[in-house]
Short mmCIF file of C-alpha atoms and ligand atoms in Angstrom, two decimals:
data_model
loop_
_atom_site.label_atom_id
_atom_site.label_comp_id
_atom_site.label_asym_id
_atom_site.label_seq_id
_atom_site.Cartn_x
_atom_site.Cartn_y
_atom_site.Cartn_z
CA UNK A 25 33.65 -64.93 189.69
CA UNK A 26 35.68 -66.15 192.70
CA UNK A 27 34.39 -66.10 196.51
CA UNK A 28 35.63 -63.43 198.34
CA UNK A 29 37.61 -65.35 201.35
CA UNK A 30 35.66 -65.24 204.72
CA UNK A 31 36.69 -64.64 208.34
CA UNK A 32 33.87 -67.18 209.68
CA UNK A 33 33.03 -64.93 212.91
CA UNK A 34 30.24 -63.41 213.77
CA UNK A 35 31.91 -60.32 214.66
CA UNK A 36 35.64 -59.74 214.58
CA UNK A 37 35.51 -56.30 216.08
CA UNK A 38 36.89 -57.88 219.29
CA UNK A 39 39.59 -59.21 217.05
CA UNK A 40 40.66 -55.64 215.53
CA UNK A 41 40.86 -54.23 219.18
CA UNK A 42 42.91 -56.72 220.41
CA UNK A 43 45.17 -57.30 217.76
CA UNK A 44 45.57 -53.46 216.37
CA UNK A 45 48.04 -52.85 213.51
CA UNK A 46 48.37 -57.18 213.49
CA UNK A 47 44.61 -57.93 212.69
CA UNK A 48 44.83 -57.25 208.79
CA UNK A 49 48.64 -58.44 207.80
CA UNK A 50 47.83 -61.97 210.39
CA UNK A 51 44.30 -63.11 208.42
CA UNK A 52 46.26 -62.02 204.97
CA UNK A 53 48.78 -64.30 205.74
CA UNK A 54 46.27 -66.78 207.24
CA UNK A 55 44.32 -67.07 204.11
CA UNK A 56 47.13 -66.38 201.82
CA UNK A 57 45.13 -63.49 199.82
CA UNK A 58 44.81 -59.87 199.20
CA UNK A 59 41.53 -59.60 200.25
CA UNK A 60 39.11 -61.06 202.57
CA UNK A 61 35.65 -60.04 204.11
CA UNK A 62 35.05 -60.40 208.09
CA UNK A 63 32.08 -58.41 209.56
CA UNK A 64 33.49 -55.03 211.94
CA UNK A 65 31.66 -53.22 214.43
CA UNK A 66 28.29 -54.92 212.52
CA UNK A 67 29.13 -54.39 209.09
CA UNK A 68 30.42 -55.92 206.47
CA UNK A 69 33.44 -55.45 205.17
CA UNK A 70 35.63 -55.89 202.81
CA UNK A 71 39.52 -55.97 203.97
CA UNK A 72 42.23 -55.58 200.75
CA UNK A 73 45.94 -55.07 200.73
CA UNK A 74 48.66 -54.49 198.29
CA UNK A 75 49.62 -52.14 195.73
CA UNK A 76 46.52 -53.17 193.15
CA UNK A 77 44.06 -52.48 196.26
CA UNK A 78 45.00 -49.15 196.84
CA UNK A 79 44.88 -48.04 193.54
CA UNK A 80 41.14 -49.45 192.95
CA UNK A 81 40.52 -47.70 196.25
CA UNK A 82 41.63 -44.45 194.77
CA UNK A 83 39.51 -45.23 192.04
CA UNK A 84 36.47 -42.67 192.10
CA UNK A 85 34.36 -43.97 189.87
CA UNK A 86 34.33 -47.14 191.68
CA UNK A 87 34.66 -46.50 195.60
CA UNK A 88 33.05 -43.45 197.49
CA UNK A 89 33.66 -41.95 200.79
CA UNK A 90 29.65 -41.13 202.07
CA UNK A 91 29.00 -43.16 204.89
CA UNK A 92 32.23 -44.83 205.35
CA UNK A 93 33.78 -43.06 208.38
CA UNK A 94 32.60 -44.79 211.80
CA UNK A 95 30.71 -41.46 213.35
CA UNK A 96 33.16 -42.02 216.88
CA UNK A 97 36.31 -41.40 214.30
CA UNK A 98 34.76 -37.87 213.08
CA UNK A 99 33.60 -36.91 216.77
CA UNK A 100 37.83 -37.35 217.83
CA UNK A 101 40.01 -37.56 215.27
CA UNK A 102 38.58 -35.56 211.91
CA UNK A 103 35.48 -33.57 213.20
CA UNK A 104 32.10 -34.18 211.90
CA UNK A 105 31.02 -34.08 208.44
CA UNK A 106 34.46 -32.61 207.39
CA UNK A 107 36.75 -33.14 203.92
CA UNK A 108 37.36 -36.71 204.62
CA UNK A 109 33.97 -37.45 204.36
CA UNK A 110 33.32 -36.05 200.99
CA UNK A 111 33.03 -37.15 197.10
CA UNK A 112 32.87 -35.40 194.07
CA UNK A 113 32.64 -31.99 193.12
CA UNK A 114 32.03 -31.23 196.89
CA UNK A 115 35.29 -32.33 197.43
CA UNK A 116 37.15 -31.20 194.80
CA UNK A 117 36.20 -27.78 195.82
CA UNK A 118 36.55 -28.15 199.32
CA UNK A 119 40.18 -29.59 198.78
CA UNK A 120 41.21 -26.74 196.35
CA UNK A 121 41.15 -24.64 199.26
CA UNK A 122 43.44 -27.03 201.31
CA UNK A 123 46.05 -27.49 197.86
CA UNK A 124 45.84 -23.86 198.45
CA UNK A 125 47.91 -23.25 200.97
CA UNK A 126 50.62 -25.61 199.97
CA UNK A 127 52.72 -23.30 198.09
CA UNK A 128 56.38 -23.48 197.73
CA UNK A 129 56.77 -20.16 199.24
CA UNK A 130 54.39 -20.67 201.75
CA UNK A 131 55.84 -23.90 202.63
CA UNK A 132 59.37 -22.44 202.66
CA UNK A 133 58.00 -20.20 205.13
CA UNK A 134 56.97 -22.66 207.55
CA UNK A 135 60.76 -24.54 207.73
CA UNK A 136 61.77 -21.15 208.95
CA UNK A 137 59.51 -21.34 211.74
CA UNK A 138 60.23 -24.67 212.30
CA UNK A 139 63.95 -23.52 212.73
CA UNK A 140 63.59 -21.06 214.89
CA UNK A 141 61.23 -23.05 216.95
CA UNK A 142 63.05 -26.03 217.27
CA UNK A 143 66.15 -23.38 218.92
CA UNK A 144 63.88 -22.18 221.00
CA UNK A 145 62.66 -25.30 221.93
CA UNK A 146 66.72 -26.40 222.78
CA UNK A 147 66.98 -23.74 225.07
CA UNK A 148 64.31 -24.58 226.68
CA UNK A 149 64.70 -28.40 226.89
CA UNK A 150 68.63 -27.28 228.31
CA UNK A 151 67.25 -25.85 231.00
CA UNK A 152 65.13 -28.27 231.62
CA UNK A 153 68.26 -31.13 231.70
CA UNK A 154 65.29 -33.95 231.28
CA UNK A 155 62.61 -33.93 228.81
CA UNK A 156 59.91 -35.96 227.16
CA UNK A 157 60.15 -35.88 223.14
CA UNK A 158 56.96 -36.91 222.04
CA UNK A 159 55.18 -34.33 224.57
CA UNK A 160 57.75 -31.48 223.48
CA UNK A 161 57.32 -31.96 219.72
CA UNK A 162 53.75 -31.84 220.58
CA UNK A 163 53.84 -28.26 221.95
CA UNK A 164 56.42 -27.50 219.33
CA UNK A 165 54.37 -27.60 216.20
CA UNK A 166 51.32 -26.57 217.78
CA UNK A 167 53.48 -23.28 218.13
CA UNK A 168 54.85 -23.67 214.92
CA UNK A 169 51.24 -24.29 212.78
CA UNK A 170 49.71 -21.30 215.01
CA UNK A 171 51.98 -19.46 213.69
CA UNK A 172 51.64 -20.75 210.13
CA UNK A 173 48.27 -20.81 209.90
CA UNK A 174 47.56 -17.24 212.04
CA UNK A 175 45.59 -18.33 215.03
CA UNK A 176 47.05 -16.51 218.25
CA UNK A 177 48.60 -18.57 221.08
CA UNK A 178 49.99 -17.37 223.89
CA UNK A 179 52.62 -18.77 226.00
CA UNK A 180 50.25 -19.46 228.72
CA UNK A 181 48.26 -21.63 226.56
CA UNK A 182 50.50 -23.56 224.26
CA UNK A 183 50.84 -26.70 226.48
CA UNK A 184 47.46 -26.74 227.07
CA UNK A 185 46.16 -26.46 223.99
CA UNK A 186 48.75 -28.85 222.70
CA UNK A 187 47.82 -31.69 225.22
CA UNK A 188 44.09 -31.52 224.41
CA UNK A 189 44.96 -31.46 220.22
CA UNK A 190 47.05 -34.38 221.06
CA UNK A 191 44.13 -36.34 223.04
CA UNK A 192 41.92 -35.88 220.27
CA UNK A 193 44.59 -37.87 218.22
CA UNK A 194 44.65 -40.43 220.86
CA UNK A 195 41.34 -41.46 221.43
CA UNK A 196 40.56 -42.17 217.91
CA UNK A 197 41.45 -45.64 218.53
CA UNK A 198 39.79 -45.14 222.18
CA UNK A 199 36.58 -46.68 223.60
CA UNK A 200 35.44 -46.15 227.11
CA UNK A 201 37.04 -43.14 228.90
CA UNK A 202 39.95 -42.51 226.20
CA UNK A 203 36.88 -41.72 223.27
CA UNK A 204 34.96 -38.98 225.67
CA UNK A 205 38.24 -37.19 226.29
CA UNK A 206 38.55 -37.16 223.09
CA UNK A 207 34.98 -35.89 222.03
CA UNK A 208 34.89 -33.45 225.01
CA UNK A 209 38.50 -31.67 223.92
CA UNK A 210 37.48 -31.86 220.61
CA UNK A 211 34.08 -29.88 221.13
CA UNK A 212 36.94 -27.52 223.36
CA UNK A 213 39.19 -26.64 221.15
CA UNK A 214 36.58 -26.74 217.92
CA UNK A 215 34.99 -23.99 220.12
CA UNK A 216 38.59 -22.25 220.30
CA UNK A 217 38.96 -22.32 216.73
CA UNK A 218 35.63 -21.17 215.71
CA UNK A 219 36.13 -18.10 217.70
CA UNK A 220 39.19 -17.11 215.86
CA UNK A 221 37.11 -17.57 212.74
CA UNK A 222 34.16 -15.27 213.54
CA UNK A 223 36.82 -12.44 215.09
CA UNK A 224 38.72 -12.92 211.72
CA UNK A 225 35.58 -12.44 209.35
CA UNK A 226 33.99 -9.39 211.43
CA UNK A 227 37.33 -7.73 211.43
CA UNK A 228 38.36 -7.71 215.16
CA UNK A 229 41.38 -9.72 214.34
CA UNK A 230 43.46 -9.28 211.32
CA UNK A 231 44.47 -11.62 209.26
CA UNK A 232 47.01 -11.90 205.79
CA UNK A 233 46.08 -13.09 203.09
CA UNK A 234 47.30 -16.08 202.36
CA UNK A 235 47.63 -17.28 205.75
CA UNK A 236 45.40 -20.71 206.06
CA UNK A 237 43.10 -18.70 208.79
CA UNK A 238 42.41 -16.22 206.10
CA UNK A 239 41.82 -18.87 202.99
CA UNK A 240 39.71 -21.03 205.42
CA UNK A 241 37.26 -17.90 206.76
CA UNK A 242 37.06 -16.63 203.67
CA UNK A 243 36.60 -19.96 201.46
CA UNK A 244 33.29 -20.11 199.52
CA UNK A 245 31.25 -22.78 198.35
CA UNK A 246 28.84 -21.74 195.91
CA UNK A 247 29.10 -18.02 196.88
CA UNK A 248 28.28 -19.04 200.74
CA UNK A 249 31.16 -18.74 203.29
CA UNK A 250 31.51 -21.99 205.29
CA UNK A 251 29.60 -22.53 208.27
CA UNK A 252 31.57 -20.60 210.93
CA UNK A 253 31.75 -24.52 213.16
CA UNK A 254 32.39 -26.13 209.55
CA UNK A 255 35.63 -23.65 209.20
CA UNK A 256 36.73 -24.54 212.61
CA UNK A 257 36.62 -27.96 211.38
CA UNK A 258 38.40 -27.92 208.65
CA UNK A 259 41.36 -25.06 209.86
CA UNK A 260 41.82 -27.89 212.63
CA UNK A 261 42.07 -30.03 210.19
CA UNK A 262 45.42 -28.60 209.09
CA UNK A 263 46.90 -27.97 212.76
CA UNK A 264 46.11 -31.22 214.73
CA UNK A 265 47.50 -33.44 211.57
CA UNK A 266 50.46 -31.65 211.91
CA UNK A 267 50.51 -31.91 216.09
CA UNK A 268 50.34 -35.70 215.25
CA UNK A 269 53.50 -35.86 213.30
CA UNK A 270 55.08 -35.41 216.95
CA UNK A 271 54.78 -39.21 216.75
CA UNK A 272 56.99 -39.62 213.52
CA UNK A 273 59.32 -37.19 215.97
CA UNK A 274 59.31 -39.67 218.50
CA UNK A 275 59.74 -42.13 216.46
CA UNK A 276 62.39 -40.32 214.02
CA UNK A 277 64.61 -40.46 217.65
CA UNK A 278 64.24 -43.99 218.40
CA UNK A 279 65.25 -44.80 214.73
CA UNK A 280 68.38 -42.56 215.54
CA UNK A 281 68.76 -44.60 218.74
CA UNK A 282 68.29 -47.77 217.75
CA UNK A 283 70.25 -47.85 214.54
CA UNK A 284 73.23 -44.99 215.28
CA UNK A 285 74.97 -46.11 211.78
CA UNK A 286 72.46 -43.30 210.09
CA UNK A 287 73.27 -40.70 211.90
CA UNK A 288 76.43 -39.22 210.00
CA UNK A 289 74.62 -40.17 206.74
CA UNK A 290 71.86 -36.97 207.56
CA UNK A 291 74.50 -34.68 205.60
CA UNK A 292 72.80 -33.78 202.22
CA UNK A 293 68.66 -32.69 201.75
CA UNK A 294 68.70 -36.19 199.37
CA UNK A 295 69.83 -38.56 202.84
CA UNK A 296 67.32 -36.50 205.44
CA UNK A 297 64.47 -37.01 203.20
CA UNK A 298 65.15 -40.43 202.29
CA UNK A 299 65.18 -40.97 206.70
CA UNK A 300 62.19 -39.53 207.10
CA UNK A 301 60.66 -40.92 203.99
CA UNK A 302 61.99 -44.35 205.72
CA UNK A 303 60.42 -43.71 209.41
CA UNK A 304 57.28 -42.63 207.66
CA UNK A 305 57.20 -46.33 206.32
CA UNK A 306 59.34 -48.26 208.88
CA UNK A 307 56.68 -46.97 212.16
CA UNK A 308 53.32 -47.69 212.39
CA UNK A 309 50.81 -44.85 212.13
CA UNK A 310 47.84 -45.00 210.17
CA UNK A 311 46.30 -48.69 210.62
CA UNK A 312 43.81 -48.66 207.61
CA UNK A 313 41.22 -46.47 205.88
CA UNK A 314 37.50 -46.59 205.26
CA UNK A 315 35.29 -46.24 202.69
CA UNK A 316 32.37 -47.77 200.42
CA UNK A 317 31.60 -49.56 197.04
CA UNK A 318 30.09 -46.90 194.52
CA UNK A 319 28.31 -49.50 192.56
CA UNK A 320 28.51 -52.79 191.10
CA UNK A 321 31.96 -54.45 189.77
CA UNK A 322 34.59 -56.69 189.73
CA UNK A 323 38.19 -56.67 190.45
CA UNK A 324 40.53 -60.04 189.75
CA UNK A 325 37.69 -61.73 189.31
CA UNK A 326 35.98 -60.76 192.63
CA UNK A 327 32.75 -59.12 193.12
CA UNK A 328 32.12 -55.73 194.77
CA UNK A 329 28.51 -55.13 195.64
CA UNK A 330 27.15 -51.32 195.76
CA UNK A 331 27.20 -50.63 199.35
CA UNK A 332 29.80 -52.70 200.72
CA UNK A 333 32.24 -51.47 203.55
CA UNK A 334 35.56 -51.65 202.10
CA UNK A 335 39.19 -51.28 203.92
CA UNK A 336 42.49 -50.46 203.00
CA UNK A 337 45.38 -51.94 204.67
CA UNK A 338 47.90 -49.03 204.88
CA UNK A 339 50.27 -50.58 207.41
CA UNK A 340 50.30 -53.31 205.76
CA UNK A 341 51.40 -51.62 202.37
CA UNK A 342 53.77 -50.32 204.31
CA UNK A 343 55.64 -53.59 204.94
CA UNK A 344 54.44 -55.42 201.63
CA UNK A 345 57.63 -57.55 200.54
CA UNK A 346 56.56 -57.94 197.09
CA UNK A 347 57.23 -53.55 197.28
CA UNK A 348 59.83 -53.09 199.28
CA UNK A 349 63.15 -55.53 199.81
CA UNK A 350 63.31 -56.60 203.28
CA UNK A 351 60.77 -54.55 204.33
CA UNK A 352 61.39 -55.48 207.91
CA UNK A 353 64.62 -53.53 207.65
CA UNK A 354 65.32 -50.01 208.46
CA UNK A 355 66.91 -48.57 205.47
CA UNK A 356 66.26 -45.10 204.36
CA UNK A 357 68.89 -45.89 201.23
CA UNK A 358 65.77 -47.47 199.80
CA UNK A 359 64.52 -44.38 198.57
CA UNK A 360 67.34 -43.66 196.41
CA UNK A 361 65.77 -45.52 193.37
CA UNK A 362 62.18 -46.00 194.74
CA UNK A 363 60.65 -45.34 191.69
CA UNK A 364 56.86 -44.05 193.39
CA UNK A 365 54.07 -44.99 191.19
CA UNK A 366 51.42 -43.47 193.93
CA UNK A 367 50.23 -46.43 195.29
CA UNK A 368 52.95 -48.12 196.70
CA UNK A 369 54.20 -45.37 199.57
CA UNK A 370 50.77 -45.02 200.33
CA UNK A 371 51.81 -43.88 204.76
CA UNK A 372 49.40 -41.02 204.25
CA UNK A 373 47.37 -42.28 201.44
CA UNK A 374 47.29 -42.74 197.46
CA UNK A 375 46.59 -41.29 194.41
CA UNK A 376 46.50 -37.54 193.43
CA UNK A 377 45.90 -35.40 196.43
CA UNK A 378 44.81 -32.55 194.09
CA UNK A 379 42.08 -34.75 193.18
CA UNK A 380 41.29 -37.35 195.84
CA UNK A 381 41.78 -37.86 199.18
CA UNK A 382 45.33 -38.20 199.64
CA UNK A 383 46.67 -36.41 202.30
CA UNK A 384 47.72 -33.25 201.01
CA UNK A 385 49.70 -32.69 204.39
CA UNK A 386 52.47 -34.91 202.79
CA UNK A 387 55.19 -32.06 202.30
CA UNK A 388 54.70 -30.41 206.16
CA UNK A 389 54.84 -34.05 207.63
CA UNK A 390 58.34 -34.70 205.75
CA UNK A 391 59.34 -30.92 206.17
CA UNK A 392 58.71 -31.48 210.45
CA UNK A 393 60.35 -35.16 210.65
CA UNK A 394 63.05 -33.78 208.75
CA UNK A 395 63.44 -30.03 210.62
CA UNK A 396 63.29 -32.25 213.49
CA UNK A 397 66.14 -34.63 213.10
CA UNK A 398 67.94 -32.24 211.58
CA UNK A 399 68.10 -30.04 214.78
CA UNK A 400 68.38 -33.11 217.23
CA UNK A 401 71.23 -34.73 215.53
CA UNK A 402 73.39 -31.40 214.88
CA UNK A 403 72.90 -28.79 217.37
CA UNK A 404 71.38 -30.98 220.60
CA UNK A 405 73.21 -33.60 222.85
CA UNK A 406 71.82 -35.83 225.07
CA UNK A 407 71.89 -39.00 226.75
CA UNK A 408 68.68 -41.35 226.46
CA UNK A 409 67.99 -42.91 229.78
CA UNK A 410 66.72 -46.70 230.72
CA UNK A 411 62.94 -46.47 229.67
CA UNK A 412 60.51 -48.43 227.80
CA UNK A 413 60.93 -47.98 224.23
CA UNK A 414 58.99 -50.93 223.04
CA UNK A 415 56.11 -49.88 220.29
CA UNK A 416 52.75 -51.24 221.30
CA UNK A 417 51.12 -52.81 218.34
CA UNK A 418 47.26 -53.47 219.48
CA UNK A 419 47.18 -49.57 220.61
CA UNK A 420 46.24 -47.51 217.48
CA UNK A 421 47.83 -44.61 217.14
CA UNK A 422 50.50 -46.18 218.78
CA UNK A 423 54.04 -44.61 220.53
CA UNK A 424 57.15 -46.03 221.92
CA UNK A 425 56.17 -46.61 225.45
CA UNK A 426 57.88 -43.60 227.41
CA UNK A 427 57.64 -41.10 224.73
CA UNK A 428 60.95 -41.10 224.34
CA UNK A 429 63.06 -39.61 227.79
CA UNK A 430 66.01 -37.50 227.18
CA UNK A 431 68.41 -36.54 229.54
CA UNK A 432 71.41 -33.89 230.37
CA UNK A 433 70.37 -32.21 227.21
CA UNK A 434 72.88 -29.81 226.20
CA UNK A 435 73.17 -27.33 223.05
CA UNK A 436 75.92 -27.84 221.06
CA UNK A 437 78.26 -25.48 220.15
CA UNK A 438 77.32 -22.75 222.53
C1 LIG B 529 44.08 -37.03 204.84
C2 LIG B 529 47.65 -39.29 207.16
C3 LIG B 529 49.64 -35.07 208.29
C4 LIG B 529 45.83 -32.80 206.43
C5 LIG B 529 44.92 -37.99 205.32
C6 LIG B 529 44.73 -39.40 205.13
C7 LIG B 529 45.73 -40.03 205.77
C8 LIG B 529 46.56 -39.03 206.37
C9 LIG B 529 45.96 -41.53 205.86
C10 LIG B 529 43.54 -40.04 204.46
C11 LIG B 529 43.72 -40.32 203.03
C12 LIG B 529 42.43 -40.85 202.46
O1 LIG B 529 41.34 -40.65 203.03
O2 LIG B 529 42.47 -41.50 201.40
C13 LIG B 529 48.44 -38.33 207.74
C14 LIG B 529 49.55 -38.62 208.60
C15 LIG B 529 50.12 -37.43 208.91
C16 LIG B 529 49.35 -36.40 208.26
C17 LIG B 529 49.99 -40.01 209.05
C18 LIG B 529 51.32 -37.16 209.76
C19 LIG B 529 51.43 -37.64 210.96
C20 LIG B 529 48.84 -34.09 207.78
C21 LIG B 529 49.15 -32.70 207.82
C22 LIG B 529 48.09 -32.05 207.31
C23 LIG B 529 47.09 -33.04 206.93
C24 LIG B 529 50.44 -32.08 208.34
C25 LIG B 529 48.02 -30.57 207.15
C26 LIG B 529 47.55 -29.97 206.11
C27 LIG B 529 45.00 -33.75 205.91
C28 LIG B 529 43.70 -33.48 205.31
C29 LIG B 529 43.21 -34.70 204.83
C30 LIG B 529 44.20 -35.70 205.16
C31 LIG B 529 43.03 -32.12 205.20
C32 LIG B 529 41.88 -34.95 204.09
C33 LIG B 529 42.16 -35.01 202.62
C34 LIG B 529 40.95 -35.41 201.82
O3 LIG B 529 40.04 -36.05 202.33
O4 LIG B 529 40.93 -35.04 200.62
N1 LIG B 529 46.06 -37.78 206.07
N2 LIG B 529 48.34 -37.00 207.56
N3 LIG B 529 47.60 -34.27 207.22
N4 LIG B 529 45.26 -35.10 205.81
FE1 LIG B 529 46.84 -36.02 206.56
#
């Protein structure tokens, strides 16, 4: 067997801070490899990249999830002890109910609101002749998945609500200050949540069936209803991933801005999804993902010890040149013969999300980029002001600096 390459530190957490999205794709190149092993906030780990690592870390029988997400990530970002932290049967069951709601009719059902939100929205971002993207899109899906999903909102709570979702998103790269926003919004609105779910199972609020509330309170697990905090969880777990895709907004409109020559090529479904498909590579989002050697083997000639802390380099799949032709390009014509084998468009994870942990929020992520666009390049005008744009890579999640400023925002064709 062959040494693992080492990152002789001590401790290289100070390196993943300050470096963010750069830390993994700079030591690859470095030590011209695919993986390497560098110790992170006191464990050891083991860093891989490239098409072959993500499909051995989709590999169940070899890789397991217990114990690999950091504790501060589940107190912001995913809530404790929720799907992401699961293997097995256990997870299989608990991610039949989140396939679930993923139906082509229900899905279809949520552009529509997306639509109609997104006018609204126009109106309202008119009147207001200035407005921040990011922060809009923000409030405009938390409207939207309310909706969806059947928790109430009212219009004296959506920004609100919408600001502390988005902080939770925030400070999951945060230490200091940013992580106790975080875990104090997130105990907040978990609180909010959970209320909805008791009122929904004792019958003071109504709910469809089929609507996520409804499969979520009424989910069982070996005959036993979740835990009423447990549900909360895992119902947020379907709005605030969809609140985040307010950066992919943002970032949809700089890619309009910064390379104009797309715009009139948005005319068929085929050239919008290939865009957003393209910012969902192009932008940096998730950095990497976490998670733990099952037991014993080896993989291109390298050993994996039972136990080991092993990491993923999305981002840096993302920008692999031996997947993608200039990868440093924008080009959303890529997609046109992208032949996807699972593993190599890996921007919210591999594999089979019927059966692993991909994301299964893959089609609402596309579906809002695309809604979004969509309404911003045909039925809004506007002029984009002198601001800082520039995409901060050592911040994780990161954001173009201003959020993206618009300005004498008109609707077209009034
Ligand atoms: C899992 C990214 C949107 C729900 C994941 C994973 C990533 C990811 C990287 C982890 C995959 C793994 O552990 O192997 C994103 C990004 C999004 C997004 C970047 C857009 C900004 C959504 C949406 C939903 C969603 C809209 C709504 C349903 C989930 C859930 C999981 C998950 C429930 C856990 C799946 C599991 O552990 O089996 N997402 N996601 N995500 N995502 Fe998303």
């Amino acid at each position: 067997t062959k040494q693992i390459p080492e990152i002789k530190m001590i401790d290289s957490t100070f390196n993943v801070v300050t470096e963010g999205y750069n830390f993994v794709g700079k030591r690859m190149a470095q030590l011209e490899t695919d993986v390497f092993e560098a110790r992170i906030l006191g464990k050891k780990m083991i860093v891989m990249t490239g098409r072959d690592a993500a499909e051995l870390f989709y590999d169940e029988s070899k890789i397991k999830r217990e114990g690999a997400m950091p504790k501060r990530i589940q107190k912001t970002l995913f809530g404790v002890n929720g799907i992401h932290t699961k293997d097995g049967q256990k997870h299989k069951i608990r991610k039949a109910m989140f396939m679930s709601m993923m139906t082509e009719e229900r899905l279809a059902h949520l552009r529509t609101i997306l639509q109609e939100e997104w006018k609204r929205k126009g109106l309202e971002m008119e009147q207001k002749k200035r407005a921040v993207l990011f922060d809009e899109s923000e409030e405009l899906i938390l409207r939207a998945m309310c909706r969806w999903t059947g928790v109430p909102l009212t219009d004296a709570e959506s920004w609100r609500r919408a600001y502390e979702v988005g902080v939770m998103i925030d400070a999951a790269g945060g230490v200091g200050k940013r992580y106790r926003e975080g875990e104090k919004v997130r105990t907040e609105t978990e609180g909010w949540i959970q209320e909805v779910i008791e009122a929904v199972r004792d019958g003071r609020m109504q709910a469809e069936e089929g609507t996520p509330v409804h499969t979520v309170a009424f989910h069982q697990e070996e005959g036993e209803l979740l835990d009423a905090h447990m549900a909360a969880i895992e119902l947020l777990n379907v709005i605030r991933p969809a609140v985040a895709v307010a950066r992919f907004v943002a970032f949809a409109a700089l890619a309009l801005q910064n390379f104009p020559e797309w715009k009139n090529r948005l005319g068929t479904t085929k050239e919008l999804n290939n865009f957003a498909n393209e910012v969902r590579r192009f932008y940096p989002f998730t950095p990497f993902l976490p998670a733990v050697v099952k037991e014993d083997f080896e993989w291109k000639g390298y050993q994996f010890k039972e136990g080991r802390h092993v990491i993923l380099d999305v981002h840096g799949i993302n920008r692999d040149p031996r997947i993608w032709e200039e990868p440093e390009t924008f080009n959303p014509d890529r997609f046109n013969d992208f032949v996807d084998d699972r593993f190599n468009f890996i921007p919210q994870g591999g594999g089979d999300p019927d059966t692993g942990h991909r994301c299964p929020g893959e089609p609402i992520a596309v579906m809002i980029i695309e809604e979004s666009v969509r309404y911003l390049t045909e039925n809004l005008s506007y002029y984009v002001p002198e601001q800082d744009l520039t995409i901060n890579m050592v911040r994780m999640p990161t954001l173009p600096k201003d959020r993206f400023v618009m300005d004498n925002i008109k609707v077209k064709g009034k």
